[in-house]
Short mmCIF file of C-alpha atoms in Angstrom, two decimals:
data_model
loop_
_atom_site.label_atom_id
_atom_site.label_comp_id
_atom_site.label_asym_id
_atom_site.label_seq_id
_atom_site.Cartn_x
_atom_site.Cartn_y
_atom_site.Cartn_z
CA MET A 8 -45.58 6.62 8.97
CA LYS A 9 -45.19 2.98 9.92
CA GLY A 10 -47.75 1.99 7.29
CA VAL A 11 -45.80 3.89 4.62
CA GLY A 12 -42.62 2.14 5.68
CA MET A 13 -44.29 -1.25 5.47
CA LEU A 14 -45.68 -0.34 2.04
CA ILE A 15 -42.25 0.66 0.79
CA LYS A 16 -40.75 -2.48 2.26
CA ARG A 17 -43.42 -4.63 0.60
CA GLN A 18 -42.89 -2.78 -2.66
CA VAL A 19 -39.17 -3.39 -2.52
CA LYS A 20 -39.78 -7.06 -1.82
CA THR A 21 -42.35 -7.62 -4.55
CA SER A 22 -41.63 -5.07 -7.25
CA PHE A 23 -39.31 -6.25 -9.99
CA LYS A 24 -38.66 -2.64 -10.93
CA SER A 25 -37.53 -1.85 -7.38
CA LYS A 26 -35.24 -4.85 -7.37
CA LEU A 27 -33.93 -3.89 -10.78
CA LEU A 28 -33.22 -0.32 -9.67
CA ILE A 29 -31.53 -1.53 -6.49
CA LEU A 30 -29.42 -3.95 -8.53
CA PHE A 31 -28.40 -1.25 -10.99
CA LEU A 32 -27.69 1.25 -8.22
CA THR A 33 -25.62 -1.31 -6.34
CA ALA A 34 -23.73 -2.32 -9.46
CA GLY A 35 -23.18 1.30 -10.47
CA LEU A 36 -22.75 3.31 -7.27
CA ILE A 37 -20.51 0.92 -5.35
CA PRO A 38 -17.80 0.89 -8.05
CA LEU A 39 -18.25 4.66 -8.42
CA ILE A 40 -17.79 5.26 -4.70
CA ALA A 41 -14.85 2.84 -4.60
CA SER A 42 -13.30 4.59 -7.60
CA ALA A 43 -13.83 7.98 -5.96
CA ALA A 44 -12.18 6.77 -2.74
CA LEU A 45 -9.26 5.31 -4.71
CA TYR A 46 -9.00 8.49 -6.75
CA GLN A 47 -8.98 10.55 -3.56
CA ARG A 48 -6.22 8.41 -2.16
CA ILE A 49 -4.21 8.71 -5.37
CA ILE A 50 -4.77 12.47 -5.45
CA SER A 51 -3.60 12.77 -1.83
CA GLY A 52 -0.48 10.83 -2.72
CA MET A 53 0.08 12.97 -5.80
CA ILE A 54 -0.34 16.17 -3.77
CA MET A 55 2.13 14.89 -1.20
CA GLU A 56 4.54 13.78 -3.92
CA SER A 57 4.16 17.11 -5.73
CA SER A 58 4.76 19.00 -2.49
CA GLU A 59 7.79 16.86 -1.76
CA ASN A 60 9.18 17.27 -5.28
CA ALA A 61 8.68 21.03 -5.12
CA SER A 62 10.47 21.17 -1.78
CA ILE A 63 13.28 18.94 -3.02
CA GLU A 64 13.69 21.09 -6.12
CA ASN A 65 13.84 24.21 -3.97
CA MET A 66 16.40 22.57 -1.73
CA LYS A 67 18.66 21.45 -4.55
CA TYR A 68 20.07 24.94 -5.01
CA VAL A 69 20.84 25.27 -1.31
CA SER A 70 22.23 21.74 -1.24
CA PHE A 71 24.55 22.43 -4.17
CA ASN A 72 25.90 25.62 -2.62
CA ILE A 73 26.42 24.05 0.81
CA GLN A 74 28.21 21.12 -0.76
CA ARG A 75 30.35 23.51 -2.82
CA GLN A 76 31.11 25.60 0.27
CA MET A 77 32.19 22.52 2.21
CA GLU A 78 34.45 21.42 -0.64
CA ALA A 79 35.96 24.92 -0.84
CA ALA A 80 36.63 24.88 2.92
CA GLU A 81 38.27 21.48 2.65
CA GLN A 82 40.40 22.63 -0.28
CA LEU A 83 41.49 25.73 1.64
CA LEU A 84 42.48 23.63 4.64
CA GLY A 85 44.33 21.17 2.45
CA TRP A 86 46.06 23.92 0.48
CA ILE A 87 47.35 25.53 3.69
CA THR A 88 48.47 22.35 5.46
CA TYR A 89 50.32 21.00 2.40
CA ASN A 90 51.86 24.36 1.44
CA GLN A 91 55.64 24.15 1.16
CA ASP A 92 56.14 27.77 2.17
CA LEU A 93 54.27 27.21 5.42
CA GLN A 94 56.27 24.08 6.15
CA GLU A 95 59.48 26.06 5.69
CA ILE A 96 58.22 28.74 8.07
CA LEU A 97 57.36 26.17 10.75
CA THR A 98 60.74 24.45 10.41
CA MET A 99 62.78 27.68 10.82
CA ASN A 100 64.91 27.89 13.95
CA THR A 101 63.66 30.12 16.72
CA ASP A 102 66.92 32.11 16.66
CA ARG A 103 65.75 33.48 13.33
CA LEU A 104 62.43 34.64 14.86
CA TYR A 105 62.40 37.96 13.02
CA GLU A 106 62.79 36.27 9.65
CA LYS A 107 60.17 33.73 10.69
CA GLN A 108 57.72 36.50 11.53
CA LEU A 109 58.37 38.29 8.22
CA ALA A 110 57.82 35.02 6.34
CA ALA A 111 54.58 34.50 8.31
CA ILE A 112 53.37 37.99 7.33
CA ALA A 113 54.13 37.31 3.68
CA PHE A 114 52.38 33.95 3.89
CA SER A 115 49.37 35.62 5.53
CA SER A 116 49.06 37.98 2.59
CA TYR A 117 49.35 35.04 0.24
CA VAL A 118 46.57 33.14 2.07
CA THR A 119 44.35 36.25 2.13
CA GLU A 120 44.76 36.65 -1.61
CA TYR A 121 43.95 32.96 -2.09
CA CYS A 122 40.75 33.30 -0.03
CA ILE A 123 39.67 36.30 -2.08
CA ASN A 124 40.31 34.50 -5.35
CA ALA A 125 38.53 31.37 -4.04
CA ASP A 126 35.55 33.47 -2.93
CA MET A 127 36.04 32.29 0.67
CA ASP A 128 34.71 35.41 2.37
CA LYS A 129 33.37 33.39 5.32
CA VAL A 130 36.83 32.80 6.77
CA GLN A 131 36.82 34.63 10.07
CA LYS A 132 40.25 33.62 11.32
CA ILE A 133 43.05 31.19 10.57
CA LEU A 134 45.33 30.14 13.41
CA ILE A 135 48.63 28.44 12.61
CA MET A 136 50.96 27.22 15.34
CA ASP A 137 53.97 24.97 15.52
CA ASP A 138 54.87 22.51 18.22
CA ASP A 139 57.49 24.90 19.66
CA GLY A 140 54.95 27.57 20.63
CA PHE A 141 55.27 29.83 17.60
CA SER A 142 51.92 30.94 16.13
CA PHE A 143 50.33 33.55 13.95
CA GLN A 144 46.78 34.41 12.85
CA ILE A 145 45.41 35.29 9.42
CA GLY A 146 42.10 36.94 8.62
CA ASN A 147 39.72 39.50 10.08
CA ASN A 148 41.60 42.31 11.81
CA TYR A 149 38.68 42.68 14.22
CA SER A 150 39.03 39.09 15.40
CA TYR A 151 41.66 37.56 17.63
CA LEU A 152 41.52 33.94 18.76
CA ARG A 153 42.44 33.07 22.33
CA GLU A 154 44.98 30.32 21.84
CA ASP A 155 45.11 29.18 25.46
CA GLU A 156 41.37 28.42 25.55
CA ILE A 157 41.49 26.72 22.16
CA LEU A 158 44.33 24.46 23.29
CA GLY A 159 42.83 23.95 26.73
CA ASN A 160 39.53 22.76 25.29
CA GLY A 161 41.14 20.48 22.68
CA TRP A 162 39.79 22.22 19.60
CA MET A 163 42.69 21.06 17.45
CA GLU A 164 41.95 17.37 18.05
CA ARG A 165 38.16 17.66 18.22
CA TYR A 166 37.64 19.46 14.92
CA GLU A 167 40.32 17.60 12.98
CA LYS A 168 38.08 16.56 10.08
CA ASP A 169 37.48 17.44 6.44
CA THR A 170 34.07 19.11 6.69
CA ALA A 171 32.81 22.07 8.66
CA ASP A 172 29.56 20.56 9.94
CA GLU A 173 29.63 21.43 13.64
CA MET A 174 29.27 24.78 15.37
CA ALA A 175 30.93 25.85 18.59
CA ILE A 176 31.05 29.02 20.64
CA GLY A 177 34.12 30.87 19.35
CA TYR A 178 37.04 31.92 21.57
CA ASP A 179 37.32 35.42 20.18
CA TRP A 180 38.38 38.49 22.13
CA TYR A 181 36.08 40.75 20.13
CA LYS A 182 33.01 38.54 19.75
CA GLN A 183 31.62 36.83 22.81
CA GLU A 184 28.99 34.03 22.80
CA GLY A 185 29.04 33.86 19.01
CA TYR A 186 28.94 30.54 17.14
CA VAL A 187 31.59 29.63 14.55
CA PHE A 188 32.58 26.62 12.42
CA PRO A 189 36.00 25.32 13.57
CA MET A 190 38.00 23.12 11.21
CA SER A 191 41.54 21.91 12.00
CA ARG A 192 44.24 19.66 10.59
CA ARG A 193 47.71 18.52 11.55
CA ILE A 194 50.60 19.91 9.46
CA TYR A 195 53.26 17.37 8.48
CA ASP A 196 56.58 17.71 6.78
CA SER A 197 56.13 16.54 3.19
CA LEU A 198 59.58 14.90 3.11
CA THR A 199 59.97 13.36 6.54
CA GLY A 200 56.34 13.04 7.62
CA LYS A 201 57.21 14.68 10.92
CA PRO A 202 54.38 16.63 12.57
CA LEU A 203 55.14 20.33 12.47
CA GLY A 204 52.10 21.99 13.99
CA TRP A 205 48.41 22.73 13.57
CA CYS A 206 46.17 24.76 11.29
CA LEU A 207 42.78 25.91 12.60
CA ILE A 208 40.30 27.71 10.35
CA VAL A 209 37.34 29.41 11.96
CA PHE A 210 34.44 30.14 9.61
CA ALA A 211 31.68 32.66 10.32
CA ASP A 212 28.31 31.40 11.56
CA SER A 213 26.75 32.50 8.24
CA LEU A 214 28.86 30.00 6.30
CA TYR A 215 25.71 28.22 5.00
CA SER A 216 22.86 30.42 6.21
CA ASP A 217 23.37 32.98 3.44
CA PHE A 218 22.27 30.41 0.88
CA LEU A 219 18.86 29.98 2.51
CA ALA A 220 15.81 31.81 1.24
CA GLN A 221 12.44 32.30 2.90
CA GLY A 222 9.79 30.07 1.34
CA GLU A 223 6.25 30.98 0.42
CA GLY A 224 3.31 30.48 2.75
CA GLY A 225 5.28 30.09 5.95
CA GLU A 226 7.78 27.56 4.61
CA LYS A 227 11.11 27.54 6.44
CA THR A 228 14.42 25.95 5.51
CA PHE A 229 17.27 25.07 7.83
CA VAL A 230 20.20 22.68 7.95
CA VAL A 231 21.17 20.32 10.76
CA ASN A 232 24.05 17.90 11.25
CA MET A 233 23.57 14.27 12.28
CA GLU A 234 23.55 15.27 15.95
CA GLY A 235 20.59 17.56 15.33
CA GLN A 236 22.54 20.79 15.76
CA CYS A 237 21.23 23.65 13.63
CA ILE A 238 24.12 24.84 11.44
CA ALA A 239 22.16 27.03 9.02
CA ASP A 240 19.04 29.07 9.54
CA MET A 241 17.75 32.48 8.49
CA ASP A 242 17.06 33.13 12.15
CA GLU A 243 20.51 33.68 13.71
CA ALA A 244 19.13 32.95 17.16
CA ARG A 245 18.61 29.31 16.18
CA LEU A 246 22.20 28.72 15.04
CA GLY A 247 23.95 26.18 17.22
CA MET A 248 20.70 25.05 18.87
CA ASP A 249 20.07 21.36 19.49
CA LEU A 250 16.95 20.53 17.46
CA SER A 251 17.13 16.77 17.98
CA GLU A 252 14.67 17.02 20.85
CA ASP A 253 11.98 18.08 18.40
CA SER A 254 10.05 14.92 17.52
CA LEU A 255 9.69 15.81 13.86
CA VAL A 256 13.38 16.69 13.39
CA SER A 257 14.33 13.53 15.28
CA ALA A 258 12.09 11.49 12.97
CA ALA A 259 13.84 12.99 9.94
CA LEU A 260 17.27 12.22 11.40
CA ASN A 261 16.30 8.59 11.94
CA GLN A 262 15.18 8.09 8.33
CA THR A 263 17.45 5.96 6.15
CA ALA A 264 16.17 7.24 2.81
CA PRO A 265 18.23 10.05 1.22
CA GLN A 266 15.11 12.20 0.96
CA GLY A 267 11.49 12.06 2.03
CA ASN A 268 9.01 13.59 4.41
CA VAL A 269 7.52 13.15 7.86
CA MET A 270 4.35 14.63 9.30
CA GLY A 271 3.58 15.85 12.79
CA GLU A 272 3.86 18.91 14.98
CA TYR A 273 6.78 21.26 14.57
CA GLN A 274 7.04 24.08 17.10
CA GLY A 275 3.43 23.44 18.11
CA GLU A 276 2.05 23.65 14.57
CA PRO A 277 0.96 20.69 12.40
CA SER A 278 3.52 20.53 9.62
CA ILE A 279 5.03 18.46 6.85
CA LEU A 280 8.78 18.25 7.14
CA HIS A 281 10.65 17.49 3.91
CA TYR A 282 14.26 16.45 4.29
CA ALA A 283 17.14 15.79 1.91
CA ARG A 284 20.60 14.56 2.82
CA ILE A 285 23.25 16.64 1.13
CA PRO A 286 25.43 14.24 -0.91
CA ASP A 287 28.93 13.43 0.37
CA THR A 288 28.25 15.25 3.65
CA SER A 289 26.85 14.42 7.06
CA VAL A 290 24.26 17.21 7.10
CA ILE A 291 20.56 17.25 6.30
CA GLN A 292 18.61 20.07 4.80
CA ILE A 293 15.06 20.41 6.12
CA ARG A 294 12.13 22.39 4.78
CA THR A 295 8.96 22.73 6.85
CA THR A 296 5.55 23.42 5.34
CA PRO A 297 2.46 24.14 7.45
CA LEU A 298 0.10 21.21 7.17
CA GLU A 299 -2.79 23.62 6.61
CA GLU A 300 -1.46 24.40 3.12
CA PHE A 301 -1.41 20.74 2.22
CA LEU A 302 -4.86 20.21 3.77
CA LEU A 303 -6.24 23.23 1.90
CA GLU A 304 -5.06 21.83 -1.43
CA LYS A 305 -6.35 18.41 -0.42
CA ARG A 306 -9.73 19.87 0.55
CA ASN A 307 -9.97 21.65 -2.80
CA MET A 308 -9.21 18.42 -4.62
CA THR A 309 -11.64 16.54 -2.36
CA ARG A 310 -14.35 19.11 -3.09
CA LEU A 311 -13.71 18.81 -6.81
CA SER A 312 -13.70 15.02 -6.58
CA ALA A 313 -16.96 15.08 -4.60
CA MET A 314 -18.59 17.33 -7.19
CA VAL A 315 -17.49 15.06 -10.03
CA THR A 316 -18.61 11.99 -8.10
CA ALA A 317 -22.00 13.54 -7.26
CA GLY A 318 -22.52 14.62 -10.87
CA THR A 319 -21.56 11.17 -12.15
CA ALA A 320 -23.85 9.54 -9.57
CA ALA A 321 -26.74 11.78 -10.62
CA VAL A 322 -26.21 10.92 -14.29
CA LEU A 323 -25.91 7.26 -13.35
CA VAL A 324 -29.19 7.38 -11.41
CA LEU A 325 -30.96 9.04 -14.34
CA VAL A 326 -29.56 6.45 -16.73
CA ILE A 327 -30.61 3.66 -14.37
CA ILE A 328 -34.13 5.09 -14.08
CA TYR A 329 -34.34 5.43 -17.85
CA LEU A 330 -33.10 1.89 -18.39
CA GLY A 331 -35.49 0.68 -15.71
CA ASN A 332 -38.40 2.31 -17.51
CA VAL A 333 -37.24 0.93 -20.86
CA LEU A 334 -37.00 -2.56 -19.40
CA MET A 335 -40.26 -2.26 -17.48
CA ARG A 336 -42.28 -1.08 -20.51
CA PRO A 337 -42.47 -4.53 -22.17
CA ILE A 338 -42.82 -6.19 -18.78
CA ASN A 339 -45.79 -3.96 -17.91
CA ARG A 340 -47.34 -4.63 -21.33
CA ILE A 341 -46.97 -8.37 -20.86
CA SER A 342 -48.44 -8.10 -17.35
CA SER A 343 -51.42 -6.06 -18.57
CA TYR A 344 -52.02 -8.44 -21.46
CA ILE A 345 -51.96 -11.51 -19.19
CA LYS A 346 -54.66 -9.94 -17.00
CA THR A 347 -56.99 -9.56 -20.05
CA VAL A 348 -56.37 -13.04 -21.50
CA PRO A 349 -59.55 -14.63 -20.03
CA GLU A 350 -61.67 -11.76 -21.32
CA ASN A 351 -60.17 -11.89 -24.82
CA GLY A 352 -60.66 -15.63 -25.11
CA PHE A 353 -57.06 -16.76 -25.40
CA LYS A 354 -56.58 -15.30 -28.83
CA GLY A 355 -52.78 -15.24 -28.62
CA ASN A 356 -52.32 -11.84 -30.23
CA LEU A 357 -49.62 -10.34 -27.92
CA THR A 358 -47.12 -8.39 -30.03
CA LEU A 359 -43.96 -6.52 -28.92
CA ASP A 360 -41.55 -4.37 -30.86
CA GLY A 361 -37.94 -5.31 -31.23
CA ASP A 362 -36.21 -8.63 -31.48
CA ASP A 363 -35.09 -9.44 -27.97
CA GLU A 364 -35.89 -11.80 -25.12
CA PHE A 365 -39.17 -10.02 -24.37
CA LYS A 366 -40.41 -10.81 -27.88
CA LYS A 367 -39.56 -14.48 -27.31
CA ILE A 368 -41.53 -14.33 -24.06
CA ALA A 369 -44.50 -12.82 -25.96
CA GLN A 370 -44.31 -15.62 -28.54
CA ALA A 371 -44.20 -18.20 -25.77
CA ILE A 372 -47.28 -16.61 -24.15
CA ASN A 373 -49.15 -16.68 -27.50
CA GLU A 374 -48.24 -20.35 -27.96
CA MET A 375 -49.32 -21.10 -24.43
CA GLU A 376 -52.68 -19.38 -25.05
CA GLN A 377 -53.21 -21.53 -28.16
CA GLU A 378 -52.45 -24.66 -26.20
CA ILE A 379 -54.75 -23.58 -23.37
CA LEU A 380 -57.53 -22.83 -25.90
CA HIS A 381 -57.03 -26.22 -27.55
CA LEU A 382 -57.15 -27.97 -24.18
CA MET A 383 -60.33 -26.09 -23.23
CA GLU A 384 -62.05 -27.11 -26.48
CA ASN A 385 -61.02 -30.72 -25.98
CA GLN A 386 -62.25 -30.55 -22.41
CA LYS A 387 -65.63 -29.21 -23.61
CA LYS A 388 -65.99 -32.03 -26.15
CA GLN A 389 -65.04 -34.59 -23.54
CA ALA A 390 -67.56 -33.15 -21.11
CA LYS A 391 -70.32 -33.25 -23.75
CA ILE A 392 -69.59 -36.89 -24.53
CA GLU A 393 -69.59 -37.75 -20.84
CA LYS A 394 -72.97 -36.06 -20.34
CA GLU A 395 -74.46 -37.95 -23.29
CA LEU A 396 -73.23 -41.22 -21.88
CA GLU A 397 -74.62 -40.38 -18.46
CA PHE A 398 -77.99 -39.55 -20.05
CA LYS A 399 -78.06 -42.84 -21.91
CA VAL A 400 -77.17 -44.71 -18.73
CA LEU A 401 -79.96 -42.96 -16.86
CA GLN A 402 -82.30 -43.59 -19.74
CA ASN A 403 -81.43 -47.24 -19.76
CA GLN A 404 -82.00 -47.33 -16.01
CA ILE A 405 -85.32 -45.49 -16.20
CA ASN A 406 -87.00 -47.49 -19.10
CA PRO A 407 -87.21 -50.99 -17.38
CA HIS A 408 -88.65 -49.53 -14.19
CA PHE A 409 -91.20 -47.54 -16.15
CA LEU A 410 -92.41 -50.69 -18.05
CA TYR A 411 -92.43 -52.72 -14.83
CA ASN A 412 -94.62 -50.14 -13.11
CA THR A 413 -96.94 -50.00 -16.14
CA LEU A 414 -97.31 -53.81 -16.23
CA ASN A 415 -97.90 -53.82 -12.50
CA SER A 416 -100.73 -51.30 -12.94
CA ILE A 417 -102.27 -53.49 -15.72
CA LYS A 418 -102.00 -56.50 -13.42
CA TRP A 419 -104.01 -54.76 -10.73
CA MET A 420 -106.61 -53.56 -13.17
CA ALA A 421 -107.00 -57.13 -14.48
CA THR A 422 -107.35 -58.38 -10.93
CA LEU A 423 -110.09 -55.88 -10.23
CA GLN A 424 -111.94 -56.98 -13.42
CA HIS A 425 -111.38 -60.64 -12.61
CA ALA A 426 -109.42 -61.18 -15.83
CA ASP A 427 -107.15 -63.85 -14.46
CA THR A 428 -105.51 -64.79 -17.72
CA ILE A 429 -104.44 -61.18 -18.38
CA ARG A 430 -103.34 -60.85 -14.77
CA ASP A 431 -101.10 -63.89 -14.91
CA MET A 432 -99.54 -62.95 -18.22
CA THR A 433 -98.87 -59.41 -17.02
CA ALA A 434 -97.33 -60.68 -13.76
CA ALA A 435 -95.08 -63.07 -15.67
CA LEU A 436 -93.97 -60.33 -18.05
CA GLY A 437 -93.27 -57.99 -15.05
CA ARG A 438 -91.09 -60.64 -13.38
CA LEU A 439 -89.21 -61.09 -16.63
CA LEU A 440 -88.53 -57.34 -16.91
CA GLN A 441 -87.54 -57.19 -13.24
CA ASN A 442 -85.01 -59.96 -13.71
CA ILE A 443 -83.68 -58.25 -16.86
CA ALA A 444 -83.28 -54.93 -14.93
CA LYS A 445 -81.41 -56.66 -12.12
CA GLY A 446 -79.13 -58.29 -14.57
CA ALA A 447 -78.37 -54.97 -16.20
#
């Protein structure tokens, strides 16, 4: 196994094709993987944005109705407190108590008719009292507010505001421990500006809850005020509860954007909480979606993205292999040709199809072969000339010694035959040749 690994490693180091494939794979797969990661991130953002937009769209209807209901409640309170008939009733002398009571009954009928026409069926009770202790109540016959507890707990001052966005346990003889929406305002004389009394309207706890609808897939919608109190929920048991201790609800309350989302655990379950502030009010509508739904859609998109990426990568690898083979074909031909050059005698007959860089390389190789062949022929001629010169030099060196030895032999033969004249002439000629050889 180690030998195979070394072979592969050597092949990667030495093989141009391996380097080419690695280069192509690196240049192709890295951008592909980066694009897939970026695409996945964009898809996740789009899924989140789509989920948020869907939730916001679903909440717009509820938001519109809650806003309209708040405006209707404010208009009702304003209509009552600025009503001239009511101001006349509150300014009547106590010695005309009977007439004052009759006027109050008539005004009560008038207010009831107004509520019916204004579609204000959530009015549970209206309490009107003057500063002299006179009071009367309008509304549900099965409800009676306990004035002493209302005054003792400062309801008139506490809930003196234009919007019904806070719930309190109602002081009702017939309904104990039930939450209501109190809303009060001071009544002033339109001419003198003198305070005449108070008007308190108590709305039913379903003032906003009836506009909520159960979402699909476990989605839940509820409404909280800025203190985190639940003022609308399909589950009546949650009305009036303080939800600010929930980390996810608290995170939504601390957001400055008019709408958005936060993620975390809600009631022990991973969730996405979409929120939207209802315009011109101090309440926030919240819609929770189990995180599993978002993750399921994200997983489906991830799976689809992975399949597309894998398919693209496979096609890319095939294309790279094909291109590698196309590029290696002329390279292999050149390599094979170079190996046979010595056997073919440097003929320079390498030919390649096409008109690209490889053809230029083939032409350069052919030219190089011609130059090498020319150099070899010149080298052969030069070697032949050098050998001839060496032979002549040797020949020139051999001839004087040969003659000298021959003359020396003649000299000895003459000596043996006592031919002194021949001996002396031969010796003189030998010395002459010896001197000539030394000089050469």
